Amino acid sequence: MARKVFGDSLKNAMGKTPPSDEDLDVKRTSPTVARAQASVLEEDKHATRLIDPTTIRMSAVMDRIDPSDGLHELVSSIREHGQKVPVLVRRTEDGALEIVYGRRRLLACRQLGQKVRASVMEMTDEEALIAQGVENNARQDPSFIERALFVAGIIRELGKTDETRKNAQTIAYRALQIDESLVSRMNRIATGIPMELIQAIGPAHGVGRRVWEKLFRLCEKD
């Protein structure tokens, strides 16, 4: 049920409709073949494989201040029970494998020296960031500052010019499913407070926007 909810949320965030028969290259003259081909294509999307975790690189936009924090518990769980949920990986334009979500599972498998179970999909930068944001919101409780850093990372990576900045902001609020007006505020806070100070404070779960805005204003004065 949770996976279905996540899938629906991701579909809505990306604003995509299901593929048409033409998209699947299905022959209309043979309904049986068409159904079989569609089934194979859909199954391939969800197929998992075992991959050497050292061959999968991290993405440029992180969603946790310290992904390794508390990792020993996950390592112990995977060692004892195995990896129950696959990570999502995409193949980039240069042919490399890059994590979309499941960083902690990837790091745990690296630490254990075992292959990681992963789904591999073809995704654009924008699709990968939306999937990353939607999945993390569904699976964990990221703090305000971690969400703000994620927004700032999206804008940094995708909004390098005036022309692409608006699109980057759209990707950010779709990924986090927040009000569009919050995107600029979060980016301003995340980029206005020195990263060294943010790392020293940590995720600060339970601390909301107003406290971080006060800190941001103090940093502005200094």
mmCIF file of C-alpha atoms in Angstrom:
data_model
loop_
_atom_site.group_PDB
_atom_site.id
_atom_site.type_symbol
_atom_site.label_atom_id
_atom_site.label_comp_id
_atom_site.label_asym_id
_atom_site.label_seq_id
_atom_site.Cartn_x
_atom_site.Cartn_y
_atom_site.Cartn_z
ATOM 1 C CA MET A 1 0.000 0.000 0.000
ATOM 2 C CA ALA A 2 2.823 2.376 0.909
ATOM 3 C CA ARG A 3 4.568 1.650 -2.393
ATOM 4 C CA LYS A 4 1.340 2.353 -4.320
ATOM 5 C CA VAL A 5 0.903 5.662 -2.495
ATOM 6 C CA PHE A 6 4.486 6.562 -3.312
ATOM 7 C CA GLY A 7 4.003 5.603 -6.947
ATOM 8 C CA ASP A 8 0.895 7.756 -7.234
ATOM 9 C CA SER A 9 2.663 10.676 -5.547
ATOM 10 C CA LEU A 10 5.607 10.374 -7.916
ATOM 11 C CA LYS A 11 3.327 10.233 -10.956
ATOM 12 C CA ASN A 12 1.486 13.339 -9.792
ATOM 13 C CA ALA A 13 4.725 15.189 -9.004
ATOM 14 C CA MET A 14 6.163 14.500 -12.435
ATOM 15 C CA GLY A 15 2.874 15.442 -14.057
ATOM 16 C CA LYS A 16 3.002 12.517 -16.428
ATOM 17 C CA THR A 17 0.258 10.381 -17.921
ATOM 18 C CA PRO A 18 0.533 6.645 -18.568
ATOM 19 C CA PRO A 19 2.274 5.753 -21.845
ATOM 20 C CA SER A 20 0.115 5.367 -24.930
ATOM 21 C CA ASP A 21 0.128 2.351 -27.221
ATOM 22 C CA GLU A 22 2.316 4.300 -29.619
ATOM 23 C CA ASP A 23 4.808 5.021 -26.834
ATOM 24 C CA LEU A 24 5.044 1.289 -26.147
ATOM 25 C CA ASP A 25 5.377 0.536 -29.872
ATOM 26 C CA VAL A 26 2.524 -1.971 -29.616
ATOM 27 C CA LYS A 27 0.975 -3.441 -32.739
ATOM 28 C CA ARG A 28 -2.769 -2.781 -32.752
ATOM 29 C CA THR A 29 -3.397 -5.726 -35.067
ATOM 30 C CA SER A 30 -2.619 -8.225 -32.305
ATOM 31 C CA PRO A 31 -4.202 -7.437 -28.899
ATOM 32 C CA THR A 32 -2.643 -10.543 -27.333
ATOM 33 C CA VAL A 33 0.842 -9.590 -28.475
ATOM 34 C CA ALA A 34 0.194 -6.002 -27.441
ATOM 35 C CA ARG A 35 -0.721 -7.061 -23.901
ATOM 36 C CA ALA A 36 2.294 -9.344 -23.695
ATOM 37 C CA GLN A 37 4.687 -6.654 -24.895
ATOM 38 C CA ALA A 38 3.218 -4.092 -22.512
ATOM 39 C CA SER A 39 3.502 -6.574 -19.645
ATOM 40 C CA VAL A 40 7.161 -7.273 -20.397
ATOM 41 C CA LEU A 41 7.983 -3.585 -20.632
ATOM 42 C CA GLU A 42 6.202 -2.818 -17.364
ATOM 43 C CA GLU A 43 7.853 -5.756 -15.607
ATOM 44 C CA ASP A 44 11.285 -4.657 -16.836
ATOM 45 C CA LYS A 45 10.737 -1.269 -15.204
ATOM 46 C CA HIS A 46 10.371 -2.940 -11.817
ATOM 47 C CA ALA A 47 12.967 -5.700 -12.263
ATOM 48 C CA THR A 48 15.812 -5.623 -9.784
ATOM 49 C CA ARG A 49 19.381 -6.777 -10.076
ATOM 50 C CA LEU A 50 22.393 -7.187 -7.810
ATOM 51 C CA ILE A 51 25.057 -4.531 -8.423
ATOM 52 C CA ASP A 52 28.475 -3.867 -6.925
ATOM 53 C CA PRO A 53 27.738 -0.824 -4.711
ATOM 54 C CA THR A 54 31.161 0.674 -5.404
ATOM 55 C CA THR A 55 30.148 1.166 -9.060
ATOM 56 C CA ILE A 56 27.196 3.393 -8.107
ATOM 57 C CA ARG A 57 28.019 7.031 -7.534
ATOM 58 C CA MET A 58 26.214 9.489 -5.305
ATOM 59 C CA SER A 59 24.137 12.233 -6.891
ATOM 60 C CA ALA A 60 25.163 15.871 -6.682
ATOM 61 C CA VAL A 61 22.155 16.822 -4.528
ATOM 62 C CA MET A 62 22.080 15.303 -1.051
ATOM 63 C CA ASP A 63 18.940 15.037 1.060
ATOM 64 C CA ARG A 64 20.585 14.371 4.426
ATOM 65 C CA ILE A 65 23.252 16.359 6.219
ATOM 66 C CA ASP A 66 24.991 13.122 7.214
ATOM 67 C CA PRO A 67 23.699 9.991 5.435
ATOM 68 C CA SER A 68 25.920 7.796 7.611
ATOM 69 C CA ASP A 69 24.352 8.984 10.874
ATOM 70 C CA GLY A 70 22.949 5.945 12.695
ATOM 71 C CA LEU A 71 23.967 3.707 9.784
ATOM 72 C CA HIS A 72 25.138 0.911 12.102
ATOM 73 C CA GLU A 73 21.509 -0.016 12.858
ATOM 74 C CA LEU A 74 20.715 -0.416 9.169
ATOM 75 C CA VAL A 75 23.935 -2.377 8.637
ATOM 76 C CA SER A 76 22.945 -4.771 11.426
ATOM 77 C CA SER A 77 19.442 -5.164 9.996
ATOM 78 C CA ILE A 78 20.663 -5.947 6.476
ATOM 79 C CA ARG A 79 23.297 -8.322 7.823
ATOM 80 C CA GLU A 80 20.674 -10.243 9.782
ATOM 81 C CA HIS A 81 17.609 -10.046 7.544
ATOM 82 C CA GLY A 82 18.956 -9.056 4.142
ATOM 83 C CA GLN A 83 18.068 -6.029 2.031
ATOM 84 C CA LYS A 84 14.287 -6.019 1.796
ATOM 85 C CA VAL A 85 13.737 -2.870 -0.281
ATOM 86 C CA PRO A 86 15.767 -2.185 -3.448
ATOM 87 C CA VAL A 87 17.411 1.147 -4.126
ATOM 88 C CA LEU A 88 16.654 3.096 -7.300
ATOM 89 C CA VAL A 89 19.516 3.760 -9.691
ATOM 90 C CA ARG A 90 19.622 5.571 -13.000
ATOM 91 C CA ARG A 91 22.086 5.443 -15.868
ATOM 92 C CA THR A 92 23.451 8.888 -16.701
ATOM 93 C CA GLU A 93 24.345 10.227 -20.134
ATOM 94 C CA ASP A 94 27.989 9.261 -19.655
ATOM 95 C CA GLY A 95 26.981 5.667 -18.916
ATOM 96 C CA ALA A 96 27.593 5.792 -15.166
ATOM 97 C CA LEU A 97 25.215 4.447 -12.542
ATOM 98 C CA GLU A 98 23.936 7.054 -10.085
ATOM 99 C CA ILE A 99 21.805 6.598 -6.977
ATOM 100 C CA VAL A 100 18.367 8.215 -7.081
ATOM 101 C CA TYR A 101 17.184 7.103 -3.660
ATOM 102 C CA GLY A 102 18.287 4.566 -1.084
ATOM 103 C CA ARG A 103 21.641 6.141 -0.204
ATOM 104 C CA ARG A 104 21.727 4.637 3.273
ATOM 105 C CA ARG A 105 20.982 1.162 1.947
ATOM 106 C CA LEU A 106 23.739 1.671 -0.621
ATOM 107 C CA LEU A 107 26.202 2.795 2.060
ATOM 108 C CA ALA A 108 25.219 -0.130 4.295
ATOM 109 C CA CYS A 109 25.872 -2.631 1.506
ATOM 110 C CA ARG A 110 29.217 -0.981 0.798
ATOM 111 C CA GLN A 111 30.124 -1.345 4.449
ATOM 112 C CA LEU A 112 29.052 -4.995 4.447
ATOM 113 C CA GLY A 113 30.974 -5.664 1.252
ATOM 114 C CA GLN A 114 27.919 -7.157 -0.460
ATOM 115 C CA LYS A 115 26.046 -6.380 -3.650
ATOM 116 C CA VAL A 116 23.082 -4.027 -3.433
ATOM 117 C CA ARG A 117 19.700 -4.944 -4.861
ATOM 118 C CA ALA A 118 18.657 -2.149 -7.210
ATOM 119 C CA SER A 119 16.117 -1.141 -9.807
ATOM 120 C CA VAL A 120 17.726 0.588 -12.790
ATOM 121 C CA MET A 121 15.703 3.128 -14.749
ATOM 122 C CA GLU A 122 16.296 5.660 -17.482
ATOM 123 C CA MET A 123 15.615 9.068 -15.913
ATOM 124 C CA THR A 124 16.447 12.674 -16.695
ATOM 125 C CA ASP A 125 18.066 14.902 -14.058
ATOM 126 C CA GLU A 126 14.685 16.472 -13.341
ATOM 127 C CA GLU A 127 12.871 13.138 -13.007
ATOM 128 C CA ALA A 128 15.574 11.763 -10.722
ATOM 129 C CA LEU A 129 15.419 14.747 -8.365
ATOM 130 C CA ILE A 130 11.614 14.630 -8.196
ATOM 131 C CA ALA A 131 11.718 10.895 -7.449
ATOM 132 C CA GLN A 132 14.387 11.464 -4.800
ATOM 133 C CA GLY A 133 12.371 14.153 -3.054
ATOM 134 C CA VAL A 134 9.023 12.349 -3.184
ATOM 135 C CA GLU A 135 10.469 9.040 -1.954
ATOM 136 C CA ASN A 136 12.379 10.617 0.910
ATOM 137 C CA ASN A 137 9.294 12.507 2.073
ATOM 138 C CA ALA A 138 7.364 9.228 2.030
ATOM 139 C CA ARG A 139 9.980 7.147 3.848
ATOM 140 C CA GLN A 140 11.623 9.430 6.369
ATOM 141 C CA ASP A 141 11.030 12.610 8.329
ATOM 142 C CA PRO A 142 13.611 15.043 6.968
ATOM 143 C CA SER A 143 14.161 18.148 9.039
ATOM 144 C CA PHE A 144 13.448 21.641 7.745
ATOM 145 C CA ILE A 145 17.102 22.449 7.112
ATOM 146 C CA GLU A 146 17.665 19.178 5.234
ATOM 147 C CA ARG A 147 14.698 19.970 3.004
ATOM 148 C CA ALA A 148 16.024 23.505 2.522
ATOM 149 C CA LEU A 149 19.461 22.175 1.558
ATOM 150 C CA PHE A 150 17.783 19.834 -0.921
ATOM 151 C CA VAL A 151 15.949 22.789 -2.486
ATOM 152 C CA ALA A 152 19.184 24.772 -2.665
ATOM 153 C CA GLY A 153 20.945 21.807 -4.261
ATOM 154 C CA ILE A 154 18.311 21.481 -6.967
ATOM 155 C CA ILE A 155 18.514 25.182 -7.787
ATOM 156 C CA ARG A 156 22.318 25.039 -7.759
ATOM 157 C CA GLU A 157 22.446 22.075 -10.155
ATOM 158 C CA LEU A 158 19.538 22.901 -12.480
ATOM 159 C CA GLY A 159 19.236 26.678 -12.222
ATOM 160 C CA LYS A 160 22.642 27.832 -13.352
ATOM 161 C CA THR A 161 21.196 30.488 -15.686
ATOM 162 C CA ASP A 162 18.279 32.910 -15.483
ATOM 163 C CA GLU A 163 16.483 30.839 -18.109
ATOM 164 C CA THR A 164 16.735 27.581 -16.158
ATOM 165 C CA ARG A 165 16.238 28.961 -12.650
ATOM 166 C CA LYS A 166 12.431 29.075 -12.902
ATOM 167 C CA ASN A 167 12.330 25.463 -14.041
ATOM 168 C CA ALA A 168 14.628 24.469 -11.169
ATOM 169 C CA GLN A 169 12.278 26.103 -8.683
ATOM 170 C CA THR A 170 9.364 24.186 -10.222
ATOM 171 C CA ILE A 171 11.281 20.918 -9.873
ATOM 172 C CA ALA A 172 12.031 21.779 -6.230
ATOM 173 C CA TYR A 173 8.432 22.334 -5.158
ATOM 174 C CA ARG A 174 7.247 19.283 -7.098
ATOM 175 C CA ALA A 175 9.922 17.140 -5.449
ATOM 176 C CA LEU A 176 9.069 18.280 -1.926
ATOM 177 C CA GLN A 177 5.361 18.829 -2.602
ATOM 178 C CA ILE A 178 5.452 22.213 -0.895
ATOM 179 C CA ASP A 179 3.958 25.598 -1.683
ATOM 180 C CA GLU A 180 5.885 27.330 -4.447
ATOM 181 C CA SER A 181 6.339 30.423 -2.286
ATOM 182 C CA LEU A 182 8.425 28.419 0.192
ATOM 183 C CA VAL A 183 11.046 27.475 -2.373
ATOM 184 C CA SER A 184 12.720 30.899 -2.478
ATOM 185 C CA ARG A 185 12.653 31.191 1.322
ATOM 186 C CA MET A 186 14.215 27.779 1.813
ATOM 187 C CA ASN A 187 16.888 28.459 -0.781
ATOM 188 C CA ARG A 188 17.695 31.811 0.819
ATOM 189 C CA ILE A 189 18.055 30.249 4.268
ATOM 190 C CA ALA A 190 20.129 27.276 3.093
ATOM 191 C CA THR A 191 22.535 29.433 1.107
ATOM 192 C CA GLY A 192 22.652 32.292 3.617
ATOM 193 C CA ILE A 193 23.852 30.244 6.598
ATOM 194 C CA PRO A 194 27.449 28.958 6.344
ATOM 195 C CA MET A 195 27.532 25.216 5.666
ATOM 196 C CA GLU A 196 30.057 24.740 8.449
ATOM 197 C CA LEU A 197 27.530 26.148 10.915
ATOM 198 C CA ILE A 198 24.709 23.975 9.552
ATOM 199 C CA GLN A 199 26.862 20.861 9.860
ATOM 200 C CA ALA A 200 27.846 21.802 13.395
ATOM 201 C CA ILE A 201 24.170 22.154 14.370
ATOM 202 C CA GLY A 202 23.056 19.035 12.532
ATOM 203 C CA PRO A 203 19.580 18.136 11.220
ATOM 204 C CA ALA A 204 17.835 19.641 14.270
ATOM 205 C CA HIS A 205 14.642 17.622 13.889
ATOM 206 C CA GLY A 206 11.684 19.497 15.307
ATOM 207 C CA VAL A 207 13.212 22.905 14.630
ATOM 208 C CA GLY A 208 11.124 24.700 12.031
ATOM 209 C CA ARG A 209 11.513 27.502 9.545
ATOM 210 C CA ARG A 210 11.161 30.431 11.959
ATOM 211 C CA VAL A 211 14.155 29.446 14.074
ATOM 212 C CA TRP A 212 16.326 28.938 11.013
ATOM 213 C CA GLU A 213 15.137 32.270 9.591
ATOM 214 C CA LYS A 214 16.268 33.987 12.799
ATOM 215 C CA LEU A 215 19.686 32.372 12.455
ATOM 216 C CA PHE A 216 19.789 33.434 8.801
ATOM 217 C CA ARG A 217 19.120 37.059 9.750
ATOM 218 C CA LEU A 218 21.875 36.939 12.364
ATOM 219 C CA CYS A 219 24.276 35.642 9.719
ATOM 220 C CA GLU A 220 23.174 38.442 7.377
ATOM 221 C CA LYS A 221 24.017 41.058 10.016
ATOM 222 C CA ASP A 222 27.447 39.552 10.549
#
